C-alpha positions in Angstrom: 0.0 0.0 0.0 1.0 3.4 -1.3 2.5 5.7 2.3 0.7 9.2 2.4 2.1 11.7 0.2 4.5 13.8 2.6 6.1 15.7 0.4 8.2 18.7 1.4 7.0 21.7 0.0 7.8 25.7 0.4 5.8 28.2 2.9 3.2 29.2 1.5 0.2 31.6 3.2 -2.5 29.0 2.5 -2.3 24.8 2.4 -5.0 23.3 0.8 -6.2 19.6 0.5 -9.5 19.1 -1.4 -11.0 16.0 -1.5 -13.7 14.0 -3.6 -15.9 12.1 -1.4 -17.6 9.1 -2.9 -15.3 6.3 -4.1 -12.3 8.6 -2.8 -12.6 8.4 0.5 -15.6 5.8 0.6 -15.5 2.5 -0.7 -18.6 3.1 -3.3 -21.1 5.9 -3.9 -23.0 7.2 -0.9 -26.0 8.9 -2.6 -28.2 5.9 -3.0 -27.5 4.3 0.3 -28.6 7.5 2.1 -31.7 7.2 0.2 -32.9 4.0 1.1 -31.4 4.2 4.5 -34.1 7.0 5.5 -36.9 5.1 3.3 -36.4 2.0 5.6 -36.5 3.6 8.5 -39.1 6.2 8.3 -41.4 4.7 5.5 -40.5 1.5 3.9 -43.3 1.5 1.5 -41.1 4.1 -0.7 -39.1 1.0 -1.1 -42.1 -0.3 -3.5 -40.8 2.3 -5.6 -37.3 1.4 -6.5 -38.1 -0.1 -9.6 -39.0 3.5 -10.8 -35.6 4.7 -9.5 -35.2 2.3 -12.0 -36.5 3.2 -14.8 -35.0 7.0 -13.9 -31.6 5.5 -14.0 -32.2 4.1 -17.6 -33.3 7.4 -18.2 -30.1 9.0 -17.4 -28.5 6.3 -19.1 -30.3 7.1 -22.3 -29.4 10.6 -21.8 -33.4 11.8 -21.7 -32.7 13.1 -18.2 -29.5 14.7 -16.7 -28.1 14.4 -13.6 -29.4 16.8 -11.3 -32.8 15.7 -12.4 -32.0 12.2 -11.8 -30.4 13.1 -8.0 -34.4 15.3 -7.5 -36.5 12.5 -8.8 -35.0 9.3 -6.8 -34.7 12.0 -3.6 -38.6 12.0 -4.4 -39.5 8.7 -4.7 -37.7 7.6 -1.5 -38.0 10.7 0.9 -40.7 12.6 -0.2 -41.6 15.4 -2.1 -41.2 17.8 0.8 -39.7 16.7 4.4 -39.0 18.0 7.7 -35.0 18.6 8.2 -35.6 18.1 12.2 -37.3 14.5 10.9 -34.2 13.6 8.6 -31.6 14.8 10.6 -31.0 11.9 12.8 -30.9 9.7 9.7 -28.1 11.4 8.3 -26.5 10.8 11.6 -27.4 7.4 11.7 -26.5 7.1 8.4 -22.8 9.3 9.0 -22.3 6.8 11.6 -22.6 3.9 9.2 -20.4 5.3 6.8 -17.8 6.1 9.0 -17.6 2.7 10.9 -17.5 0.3 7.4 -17.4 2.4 4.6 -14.1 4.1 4.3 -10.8 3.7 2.6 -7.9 3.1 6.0 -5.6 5.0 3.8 -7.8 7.8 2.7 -7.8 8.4 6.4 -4.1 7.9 6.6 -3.9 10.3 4.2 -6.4 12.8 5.4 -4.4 12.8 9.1 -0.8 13.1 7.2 -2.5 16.4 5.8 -3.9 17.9 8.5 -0.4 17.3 10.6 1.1 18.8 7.7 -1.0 22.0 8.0 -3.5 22.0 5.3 -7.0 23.2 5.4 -9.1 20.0 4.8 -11.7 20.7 2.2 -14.4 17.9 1.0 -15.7 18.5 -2.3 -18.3 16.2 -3.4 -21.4 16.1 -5.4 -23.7 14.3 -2.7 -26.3 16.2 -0.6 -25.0 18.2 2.0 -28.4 17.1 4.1 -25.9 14.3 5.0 -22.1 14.9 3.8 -22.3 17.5 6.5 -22.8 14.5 9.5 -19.7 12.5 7.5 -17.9 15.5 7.3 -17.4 16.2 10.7 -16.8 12.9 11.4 -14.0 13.2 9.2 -12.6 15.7 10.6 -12.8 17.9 7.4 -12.0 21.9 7.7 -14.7 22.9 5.4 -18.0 21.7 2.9 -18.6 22.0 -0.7 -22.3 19.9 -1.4 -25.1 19.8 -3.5 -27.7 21.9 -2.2 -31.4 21.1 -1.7 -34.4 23.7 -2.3 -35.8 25.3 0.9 -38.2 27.8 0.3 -40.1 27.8 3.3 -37.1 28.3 5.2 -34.3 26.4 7.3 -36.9 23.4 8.3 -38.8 22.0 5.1 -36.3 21.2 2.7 -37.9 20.3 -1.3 -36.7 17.4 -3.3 -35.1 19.8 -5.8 -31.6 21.2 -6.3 -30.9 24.8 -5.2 -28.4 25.6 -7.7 -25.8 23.3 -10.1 -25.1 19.8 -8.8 -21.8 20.2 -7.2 -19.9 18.0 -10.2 -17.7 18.6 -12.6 -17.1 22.1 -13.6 -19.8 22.7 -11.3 -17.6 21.5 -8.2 -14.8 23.4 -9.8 -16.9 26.6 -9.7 -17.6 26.2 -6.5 -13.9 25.7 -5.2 -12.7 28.9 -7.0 -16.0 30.9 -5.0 -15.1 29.1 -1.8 -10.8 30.6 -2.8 -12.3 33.8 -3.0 -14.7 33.9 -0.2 -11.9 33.4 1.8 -9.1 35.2 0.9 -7.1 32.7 -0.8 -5.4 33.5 -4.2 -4.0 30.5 -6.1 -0.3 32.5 -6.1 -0.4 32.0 -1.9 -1.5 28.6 -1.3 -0.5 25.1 -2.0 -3.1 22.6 -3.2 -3.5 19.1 -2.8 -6.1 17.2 -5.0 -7.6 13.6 -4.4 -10.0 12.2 -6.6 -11.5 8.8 -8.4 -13.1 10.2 -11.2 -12.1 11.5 -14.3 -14.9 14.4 -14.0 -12.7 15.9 -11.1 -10.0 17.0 -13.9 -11.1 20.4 -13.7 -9.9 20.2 -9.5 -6.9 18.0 -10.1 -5.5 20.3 -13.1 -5.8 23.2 -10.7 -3.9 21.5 -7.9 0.1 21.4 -7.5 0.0 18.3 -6.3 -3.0 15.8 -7.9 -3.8 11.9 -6.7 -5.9 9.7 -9.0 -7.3 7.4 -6.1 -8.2 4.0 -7.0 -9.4 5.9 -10.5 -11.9 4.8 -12.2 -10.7 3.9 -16.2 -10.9 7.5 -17.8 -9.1 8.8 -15.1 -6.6 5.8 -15.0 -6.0 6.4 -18.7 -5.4 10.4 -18.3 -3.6 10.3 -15.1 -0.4 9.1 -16.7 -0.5 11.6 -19.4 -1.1 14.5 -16.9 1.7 13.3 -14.7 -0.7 12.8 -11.5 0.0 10.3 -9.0 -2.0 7.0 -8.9 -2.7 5.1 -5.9 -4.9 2.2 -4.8 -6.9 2.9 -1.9 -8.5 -0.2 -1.9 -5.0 -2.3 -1.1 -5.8 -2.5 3.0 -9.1 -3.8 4.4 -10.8 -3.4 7.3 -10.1 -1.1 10.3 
């Protein structure tokens, strides 16, 4: 297994690490776990309807749908339309706690600790709802958040199963991390940055970064992490904690 990158590296004002959640730091996506972890525990007859989250996957799939359409519509079928954040809170806790005990990569959190002894400002950058990444998050130890967003209209406790703004992917995510620079004061000339990621849709992120990881990549990112000189590691070489 691959030791934490430790590399020695000038001052500089700022020290970054951003990190991809799912399938970077977790062994496989998150998104639809949440989901039907809160449908069996709060109403298990939304489980009768997973054979239209289904039929919305082939509908991504056939590119009639995109993603952020796909995300609202299964949030729909298996929360609810409209929900109570007070109600689903303790599932994402529940759910954090799940994650956390059996779901993560040991050397991610190697890798995460060798940072944060190093001095850089943790920074989780992920796609996935904040209504949970938050509770995972902090388990994690993580500096700051960068999520996909859910409507609330009505205010901080009814939250609508529809995005408030882009889904946090892609160029999207890369959007956001230049906002997030700039909201605090951090120029790309004064800081150092650290990219980890799985996916080859996190090249806008790992381009940006001085120092890039493909982690356990998935094949696109496999293929174009040689050409862009990035580091490759397998994540997935130590079981069990």
């Amino acid at each position: 297994m691959e030791e934490p990158l430790t590399t020695t590296i000038p001052d500089y004002a700022h020290r970054v690490a951003m990190y991809d959640m799912d399938r970077t730091i977790t062994r496989s996506g998150t998104y639809s776990g949440f989901l039907i972890h809160v449908a069996r525990r709060r109403q298990q007859w939304r489980l009768l309807l997973l054979p239209l989250v289904g039929l919305a996957g082939a509908a991504y799939s056939l590119r009639l749908i995109d993603r952020s359409r796909l995300k609202a519509i299964n949030l729909r079928l298996l929360v609810g339309k409209r929900f109570r954040r007070t109600e689903i809170a303790p599932l994402a806790e529940s759910y954090a706690d799940k994650v956390v005990a059996r779901g993560l990569h040991p050397a991610a959190l190697e890798q995460i600790a060798a940072d944060r002894e190093a001095g850089y400002r943790l920074l989780l950058a992920t796609a996935s709802f904040h209504l949970y990444v938050d509770a995972i998050a902090e388990r994690l130890g993580m500096d700051d958040v960068l999520a996909t967003q859910l409507d609330e209209p009505d205010g901080a406790d009814h939250i609508h199963a529809r995005l408030a703004g882009d889904n946090c992917y892609g160029e999207a995510k890369f959007a956001r991390i230049d906002g997030w620079m700039a909201a605090n004061d951090i120029t790309r000339d004064s800081a150092h940055i650290r990219a980890y990621s799985d996916h080859v849709s996190d090249h806008p992120m790992l381009h940006f970064a001085d120092e890039a990881v493909a982690t356990t990549p998935s094949r696109g990112l496999r293929k174009l992490a040689p050409q862009m000189g990035w580091q490759v590691v397998d994540w997935r070489a130590r079981r069990g904690r």
